[in-house]
Short mmCIF file of C-alpha atoms and ligand atoms in Angstrom, two decimals:
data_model
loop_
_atom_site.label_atom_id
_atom_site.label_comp_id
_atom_site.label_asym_id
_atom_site.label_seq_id
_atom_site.Cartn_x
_atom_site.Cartn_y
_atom_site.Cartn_z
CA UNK L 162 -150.37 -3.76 16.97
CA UNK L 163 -149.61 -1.08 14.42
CA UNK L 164 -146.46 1.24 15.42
CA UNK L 165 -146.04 4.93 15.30
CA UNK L 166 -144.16 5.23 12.27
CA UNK L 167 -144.48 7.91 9.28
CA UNK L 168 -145.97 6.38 6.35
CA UNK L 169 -144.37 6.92 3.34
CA UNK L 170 -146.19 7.06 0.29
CA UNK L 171 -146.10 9.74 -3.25
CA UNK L 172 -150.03 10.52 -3.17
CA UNK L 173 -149.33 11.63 1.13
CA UNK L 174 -145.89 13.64 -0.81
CA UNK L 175 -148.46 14.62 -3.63
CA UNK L 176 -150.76 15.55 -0.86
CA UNK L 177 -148.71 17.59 0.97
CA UNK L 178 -147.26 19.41 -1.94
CA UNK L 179 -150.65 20.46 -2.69
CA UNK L 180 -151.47 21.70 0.87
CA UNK L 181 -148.38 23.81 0.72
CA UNK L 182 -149.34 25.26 -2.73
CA UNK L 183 -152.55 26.27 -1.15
CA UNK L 184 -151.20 27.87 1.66
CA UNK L 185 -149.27 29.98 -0.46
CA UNK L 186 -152.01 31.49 -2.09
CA UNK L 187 -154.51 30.83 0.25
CA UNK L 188 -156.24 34.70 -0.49
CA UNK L 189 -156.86 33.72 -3.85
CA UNK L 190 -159.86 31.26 -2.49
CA UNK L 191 -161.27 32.58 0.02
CA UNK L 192 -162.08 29.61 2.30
CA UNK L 193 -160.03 26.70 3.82
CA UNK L 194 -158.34 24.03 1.38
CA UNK L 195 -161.11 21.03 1.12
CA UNK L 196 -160.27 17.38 0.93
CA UNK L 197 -162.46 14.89 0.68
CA UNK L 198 -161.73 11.64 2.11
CA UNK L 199 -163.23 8.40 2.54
CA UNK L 200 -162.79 4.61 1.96
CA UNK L 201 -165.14 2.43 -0.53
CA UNK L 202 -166.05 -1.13 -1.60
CA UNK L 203 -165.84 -1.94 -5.70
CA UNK L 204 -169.12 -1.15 -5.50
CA UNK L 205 -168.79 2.58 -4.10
CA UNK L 206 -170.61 1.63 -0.78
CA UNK L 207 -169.30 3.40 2.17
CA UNK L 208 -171.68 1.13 4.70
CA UNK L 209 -173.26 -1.61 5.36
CA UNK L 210 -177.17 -2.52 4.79
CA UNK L 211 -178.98 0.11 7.28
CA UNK L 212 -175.56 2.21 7.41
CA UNK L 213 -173.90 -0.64 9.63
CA UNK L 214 -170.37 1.08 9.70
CA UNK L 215 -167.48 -1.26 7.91
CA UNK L 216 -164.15 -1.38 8.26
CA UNK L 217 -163.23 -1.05 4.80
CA UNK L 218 -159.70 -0.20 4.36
CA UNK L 219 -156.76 -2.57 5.63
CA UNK L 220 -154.35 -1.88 8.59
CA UNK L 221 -151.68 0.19 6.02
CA UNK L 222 -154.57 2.23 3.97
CA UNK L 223 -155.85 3.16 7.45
CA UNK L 224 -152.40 4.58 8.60
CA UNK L 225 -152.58 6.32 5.33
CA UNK L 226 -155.89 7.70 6.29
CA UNK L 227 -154.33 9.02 9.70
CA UNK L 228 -151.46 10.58 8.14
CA UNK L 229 -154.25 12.43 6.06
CA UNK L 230 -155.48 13.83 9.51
CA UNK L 231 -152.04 14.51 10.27
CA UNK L 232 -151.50 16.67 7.40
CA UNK L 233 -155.09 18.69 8.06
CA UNK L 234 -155.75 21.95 10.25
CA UNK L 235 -159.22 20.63 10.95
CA UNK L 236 -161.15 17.42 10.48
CA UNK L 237 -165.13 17.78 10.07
CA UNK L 238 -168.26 14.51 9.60
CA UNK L 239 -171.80 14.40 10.06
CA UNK L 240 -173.43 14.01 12.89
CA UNK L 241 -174.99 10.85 11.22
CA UNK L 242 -171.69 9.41 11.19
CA UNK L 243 -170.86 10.08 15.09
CA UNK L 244 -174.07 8.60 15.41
CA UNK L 245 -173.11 5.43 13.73
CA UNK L 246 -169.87 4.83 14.17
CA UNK L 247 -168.60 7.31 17.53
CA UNK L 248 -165.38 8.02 15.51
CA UNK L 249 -162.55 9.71 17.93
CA UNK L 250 -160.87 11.27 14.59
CA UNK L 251 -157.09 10.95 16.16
CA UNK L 252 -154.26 10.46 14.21
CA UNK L 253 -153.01 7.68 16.63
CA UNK L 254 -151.44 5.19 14.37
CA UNK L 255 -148.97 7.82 13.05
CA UNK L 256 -147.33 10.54 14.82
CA UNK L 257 -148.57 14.12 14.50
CA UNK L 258 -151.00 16.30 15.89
CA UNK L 259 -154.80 15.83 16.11
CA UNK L 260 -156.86 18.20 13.84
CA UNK L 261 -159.41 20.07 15.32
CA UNK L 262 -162.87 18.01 15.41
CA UNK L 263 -165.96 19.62 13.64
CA UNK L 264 -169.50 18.10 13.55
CA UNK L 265 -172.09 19.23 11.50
CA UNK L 266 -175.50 19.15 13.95
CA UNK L 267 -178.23 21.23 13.16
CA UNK L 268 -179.88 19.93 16.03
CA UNK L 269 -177.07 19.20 18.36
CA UNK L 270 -177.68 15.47 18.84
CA UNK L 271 -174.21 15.30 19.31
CA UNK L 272 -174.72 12.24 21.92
CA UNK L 273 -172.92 13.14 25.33
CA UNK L 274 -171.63 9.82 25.78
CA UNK L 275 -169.37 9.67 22.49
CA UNK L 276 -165.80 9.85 22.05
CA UNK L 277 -166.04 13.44 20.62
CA UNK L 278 -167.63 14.57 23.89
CA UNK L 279 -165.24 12.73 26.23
CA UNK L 280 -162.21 13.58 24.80
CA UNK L 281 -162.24 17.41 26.05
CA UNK L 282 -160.23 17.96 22.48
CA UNK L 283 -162.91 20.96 22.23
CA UNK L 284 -164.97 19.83 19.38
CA UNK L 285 -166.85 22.44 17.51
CA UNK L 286 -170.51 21.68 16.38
CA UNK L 287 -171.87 23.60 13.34
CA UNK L 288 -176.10 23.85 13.99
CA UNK L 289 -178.06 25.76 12.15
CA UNK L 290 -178.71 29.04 13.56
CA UNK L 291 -182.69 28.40 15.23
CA UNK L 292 -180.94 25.39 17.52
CA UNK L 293 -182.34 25.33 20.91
CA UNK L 294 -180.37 27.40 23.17
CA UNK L 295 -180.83 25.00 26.07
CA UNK L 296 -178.95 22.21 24.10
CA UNK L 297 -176.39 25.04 23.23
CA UNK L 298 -175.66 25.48 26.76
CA UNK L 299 -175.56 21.53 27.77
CA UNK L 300 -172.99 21.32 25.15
CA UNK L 301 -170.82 24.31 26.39
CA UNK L 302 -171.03 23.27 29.63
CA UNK L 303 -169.24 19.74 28.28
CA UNK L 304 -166.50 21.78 26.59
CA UNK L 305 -167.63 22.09 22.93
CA UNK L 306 -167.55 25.29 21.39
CA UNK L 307 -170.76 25.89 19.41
CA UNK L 308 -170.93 27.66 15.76
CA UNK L 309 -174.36 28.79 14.67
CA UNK L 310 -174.74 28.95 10.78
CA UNK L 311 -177.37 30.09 8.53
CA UNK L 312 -179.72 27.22 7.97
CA UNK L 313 -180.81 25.97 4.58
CA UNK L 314 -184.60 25.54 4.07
CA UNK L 315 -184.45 22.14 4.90
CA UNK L 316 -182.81 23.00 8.22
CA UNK L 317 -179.27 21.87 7.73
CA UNK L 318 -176.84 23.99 8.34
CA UNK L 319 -175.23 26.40 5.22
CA UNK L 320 -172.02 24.62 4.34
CA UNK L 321 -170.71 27.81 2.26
CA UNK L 322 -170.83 30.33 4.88
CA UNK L 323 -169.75 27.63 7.21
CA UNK L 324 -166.38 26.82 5.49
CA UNK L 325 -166.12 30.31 5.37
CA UNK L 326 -166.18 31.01 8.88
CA UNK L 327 -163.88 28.08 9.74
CA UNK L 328 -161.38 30.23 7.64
CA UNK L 329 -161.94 33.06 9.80
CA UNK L 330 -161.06 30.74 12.61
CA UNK L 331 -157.44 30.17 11.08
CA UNK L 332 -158.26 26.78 9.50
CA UNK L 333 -156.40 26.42 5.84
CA UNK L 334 -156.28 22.86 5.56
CA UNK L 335 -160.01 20.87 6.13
CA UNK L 336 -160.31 17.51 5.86
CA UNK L 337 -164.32 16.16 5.26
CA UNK L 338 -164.60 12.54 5.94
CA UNK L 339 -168.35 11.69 5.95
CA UNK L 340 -170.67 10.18 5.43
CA UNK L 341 -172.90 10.04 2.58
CA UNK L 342 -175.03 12.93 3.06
CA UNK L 343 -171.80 15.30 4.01
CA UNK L 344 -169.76 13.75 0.89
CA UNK L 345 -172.97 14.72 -0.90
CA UNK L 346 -173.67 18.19 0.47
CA UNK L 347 -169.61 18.97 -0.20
CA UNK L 348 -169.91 18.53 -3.75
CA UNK L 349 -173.15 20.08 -4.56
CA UNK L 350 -172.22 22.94 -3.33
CA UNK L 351 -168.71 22.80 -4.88
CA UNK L 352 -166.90 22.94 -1.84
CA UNK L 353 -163.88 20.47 -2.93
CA UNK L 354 -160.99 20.79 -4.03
CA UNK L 355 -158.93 17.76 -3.58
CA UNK L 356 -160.36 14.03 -3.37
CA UNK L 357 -158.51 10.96 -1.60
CA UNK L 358 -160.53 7.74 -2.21
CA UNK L 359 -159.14 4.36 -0.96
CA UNK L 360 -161.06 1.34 -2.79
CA UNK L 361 -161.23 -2.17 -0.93
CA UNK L 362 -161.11 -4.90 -3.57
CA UNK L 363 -164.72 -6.70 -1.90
CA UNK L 364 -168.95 -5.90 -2.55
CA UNK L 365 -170.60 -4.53 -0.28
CA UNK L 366 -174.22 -3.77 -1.65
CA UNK L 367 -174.67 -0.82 1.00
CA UNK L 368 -174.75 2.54 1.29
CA UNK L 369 -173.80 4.59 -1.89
CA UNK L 370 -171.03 7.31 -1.02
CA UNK L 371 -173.08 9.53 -2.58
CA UNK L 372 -177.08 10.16 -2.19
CA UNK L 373 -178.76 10.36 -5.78
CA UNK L 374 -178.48 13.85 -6.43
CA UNK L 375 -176.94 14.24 -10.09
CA UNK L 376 -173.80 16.46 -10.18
CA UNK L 377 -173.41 18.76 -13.24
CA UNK L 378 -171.31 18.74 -15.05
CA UNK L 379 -170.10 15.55 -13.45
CA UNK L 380 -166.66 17.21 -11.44
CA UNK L 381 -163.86 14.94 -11.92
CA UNK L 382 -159.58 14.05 -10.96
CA UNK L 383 -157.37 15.98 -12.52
CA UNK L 384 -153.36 14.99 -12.83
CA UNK L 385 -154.87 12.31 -10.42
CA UNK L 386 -152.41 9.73 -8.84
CA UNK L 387 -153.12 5.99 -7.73
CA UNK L 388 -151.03 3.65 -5.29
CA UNK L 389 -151.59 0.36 -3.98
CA UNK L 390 -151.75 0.50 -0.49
CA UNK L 391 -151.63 -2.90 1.13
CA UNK L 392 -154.35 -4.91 -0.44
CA UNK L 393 -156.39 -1.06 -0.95
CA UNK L 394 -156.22 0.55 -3.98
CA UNK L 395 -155.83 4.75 -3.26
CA UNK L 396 -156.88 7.15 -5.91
CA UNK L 397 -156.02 11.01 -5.01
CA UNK L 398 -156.35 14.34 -7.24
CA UNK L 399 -157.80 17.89 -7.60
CA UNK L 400 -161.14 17.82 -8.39
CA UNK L 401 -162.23 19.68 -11.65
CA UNK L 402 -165.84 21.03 -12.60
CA UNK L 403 -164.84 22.08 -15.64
CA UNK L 404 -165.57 19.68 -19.11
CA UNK L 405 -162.70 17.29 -19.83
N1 LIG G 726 -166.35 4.55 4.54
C1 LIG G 726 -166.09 5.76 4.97
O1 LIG G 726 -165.04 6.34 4.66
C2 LIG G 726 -167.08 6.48 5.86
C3 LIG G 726 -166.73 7.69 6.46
C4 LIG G 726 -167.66 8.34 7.26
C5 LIG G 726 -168.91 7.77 7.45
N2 LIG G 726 -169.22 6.59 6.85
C6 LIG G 726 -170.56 6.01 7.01
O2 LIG G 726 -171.50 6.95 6.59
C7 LIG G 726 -172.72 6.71 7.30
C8 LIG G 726 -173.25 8.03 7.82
O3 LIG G 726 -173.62 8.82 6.71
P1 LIG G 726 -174.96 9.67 6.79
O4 LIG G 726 -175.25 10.14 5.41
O5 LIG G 726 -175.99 8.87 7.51
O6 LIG G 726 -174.58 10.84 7.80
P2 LIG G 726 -173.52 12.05 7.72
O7 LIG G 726 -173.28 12.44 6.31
O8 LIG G 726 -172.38 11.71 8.59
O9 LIG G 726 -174.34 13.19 8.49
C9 LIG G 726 -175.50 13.68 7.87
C10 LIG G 726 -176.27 14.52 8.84
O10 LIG G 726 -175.57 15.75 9.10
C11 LIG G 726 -176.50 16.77 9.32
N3 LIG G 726 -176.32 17.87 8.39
C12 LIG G 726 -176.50 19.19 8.73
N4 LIG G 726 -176.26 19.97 7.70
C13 LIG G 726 -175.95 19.16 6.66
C14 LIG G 726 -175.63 19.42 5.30
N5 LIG G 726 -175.57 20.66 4.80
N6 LIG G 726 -175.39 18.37 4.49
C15 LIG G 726 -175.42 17.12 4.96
N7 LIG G 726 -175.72 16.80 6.23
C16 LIG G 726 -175.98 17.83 7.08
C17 LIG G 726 -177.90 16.15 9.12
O11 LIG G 726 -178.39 15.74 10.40
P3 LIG G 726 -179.20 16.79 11.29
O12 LIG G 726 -180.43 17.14 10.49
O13 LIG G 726 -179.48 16.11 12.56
O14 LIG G 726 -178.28 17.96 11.44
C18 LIG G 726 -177.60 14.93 8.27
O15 LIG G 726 -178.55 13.90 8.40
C19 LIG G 726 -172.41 5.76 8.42
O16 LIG G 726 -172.95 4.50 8.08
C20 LIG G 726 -170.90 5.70 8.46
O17 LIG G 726 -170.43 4.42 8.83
C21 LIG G 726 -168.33 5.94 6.07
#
C-alpha cells in the first residue's frame, strides 16, 4: 500500500515554479494556466484496443501524477474518459487538496452511478449550450453544478470561451488529463501551455494520444526537463508554437 508522503522530484519543483510564475502575471493571459497531462506506452497509445483503459504508469509515476493534481486549482477530462474508466480524480496517494472536478459533456451523459457523481465533491459539467434542460436539472438535483458553453458546429462544447469562464470562476491553475479527443481538442485550439508526459517503457498498439488532426506548426517543449520515475520515464516543459 502506497503511503501519504510528498514526492519529491525537480520536474514537480520545475512544475511548481512555473505555476507560481503564472500566477504572478496571471492578467497577462487571460485564462487559467493549462497543463496537459497524461501517461503513454513507447508507442504513444494512451489505451487499449477499443479504448480498454490501462494502467500505464508504475506505483511512483502515479504518485507523481497525484502530486500534479495536488499542485492544480482544477482538474478537467472528457466525458469519454468517465465513461471508460469512472476516474475519482483525488489526489489520495499524496497529501493535498482535491482540485475541483470538470467534465466536458455536451450531452450530460455524465452516468449517475460514477465516482464523480457519488462523491458530492460538486463536479462541474461543461455541455454545450442547447443541452436538454431536463438532464440539467437531474444533474443539479445530484449536486453538480452545470456550465453551459457555446457549442461548436459539431456540438461539442467551445473549449476557448470555456477556459475562459473557468477563469472567471477563480481557477489559475487547470490541469487537462484526457483522453484522446480532449488532449486533441486542447491543442488545436492552442489552449496549452505546459505538457507533463510520463512514458511506460512497453507497446501497446492502442489508442493514439492524439486523433489524426495535423498540428501546425507542430507546437513543441521548450527548456523541457526529463526524470526517471520508477521504471517511467517523465518528460515536462512549456509548450511552444512558435518554429524552433
Ligand atoms: N493514459 C492516460 O493518461 C489517459 C488519461 C485519460 C483518458 N485516457 C483514455 O482515453 C480514452 C478516452 O478518450 P476519448 O477520446 O474516448 O474521450 P475523452 O477525450 O475523454 O472525451 C471526449 C468526449 O468529450 C466530449 N467533448 C465535448 N466537447 C469536446 C471538445 N471540444 N473536444 C473534445 N471532446 C469534447 C465529446 O463527447 P460528447 O459529444 O458526448 O460531449 C467527446 O466524445 C479512454 O480509453 C481512457 O482510458 C487515458
Amino acid at each position: 500500500m502506497l503511503e501519504r508522503e510528498r514526492v519529491l522530484s525537480p520536474i514537480l519543483g520545475e512544475l511548481h515554479a512555473r505555476l507560481d510564475e503564472a500566477e504572478r502575471n496571471g492578467s497577462n493571459r487571460g485564462r487559467p494556466f493549462v497543463t496537459l497531462a497524461y501517461a503513454q506506452s513507447l508507442d504513444g497509445s494512451i489505451a487499449g484496443r477499443g479504448r480498454r483503459p490501462l494502467s500505464l504508469s508504475g506505483p511512483s509515476s502515479l504518485q507523481l501524477t497525484h502530486e500534479l493534481r495536488a499542485a492544480h486549482d482544477a482538474i478537467l477530462v472528457g466525458i469519454g474518459t468517465v465513461l471508460s474508466d469512472d476516474p475519482q480524480l483525488t489526489v489520495r496517494l499524496v497529501p493535498g487538496s482535491d482540485p475541483q472536478p470538470i467534465v466536458v459533456d455536451s450531452r450530460l451523459r455524465l452516468p449517475d452511478a460514477s465516482h464523480l457523481m457519488e462523491s458530492g465533491r460538486g463536479t462541474w459539467l461543461a455541455v454545450a449550450s442547447d443541452a436538454s434542460e431536463q438532464d440539467e436539472a437531474r444533474a443539479r438535483a445530484r449536486g453538480v453544478e452545470v456550465l453551459r458553453t457555446p457549442a461548436l458546429d459539431n456540438g461539442w462544447v467551445d473549449l476557448d470561451p470555456l477556459v475562459a469562464s473557468l477563469g472567471e470562476r477563480g481557477v489559475s491553475h487547470l490541469l487537462v488529463e484526457g483522453g484522446a479527443r480532449i488532449l486533441t481538442s486542447f491543442l488545436t485550439a492552442r489552449l496549452v501551455d505546459y505538457v507533463v508526459v510520463t512514458v511506460a517503457p512497453q507497446f501497446v498498439g492502442g489508442v493514439p494520444a492524439l486523433g489524426e488532426n495535423e498540428l501546425s506548426p507542430f507546437p513543441r517543449l521548450r527548456s523541457w526537463h526529463s526524470e526517471r520515475v520508477g521504471d517511467d520515464l517523465v518528460l515536462a516543459g512549456d509548450l511552444s508554437w512558435s518554429d524552433p
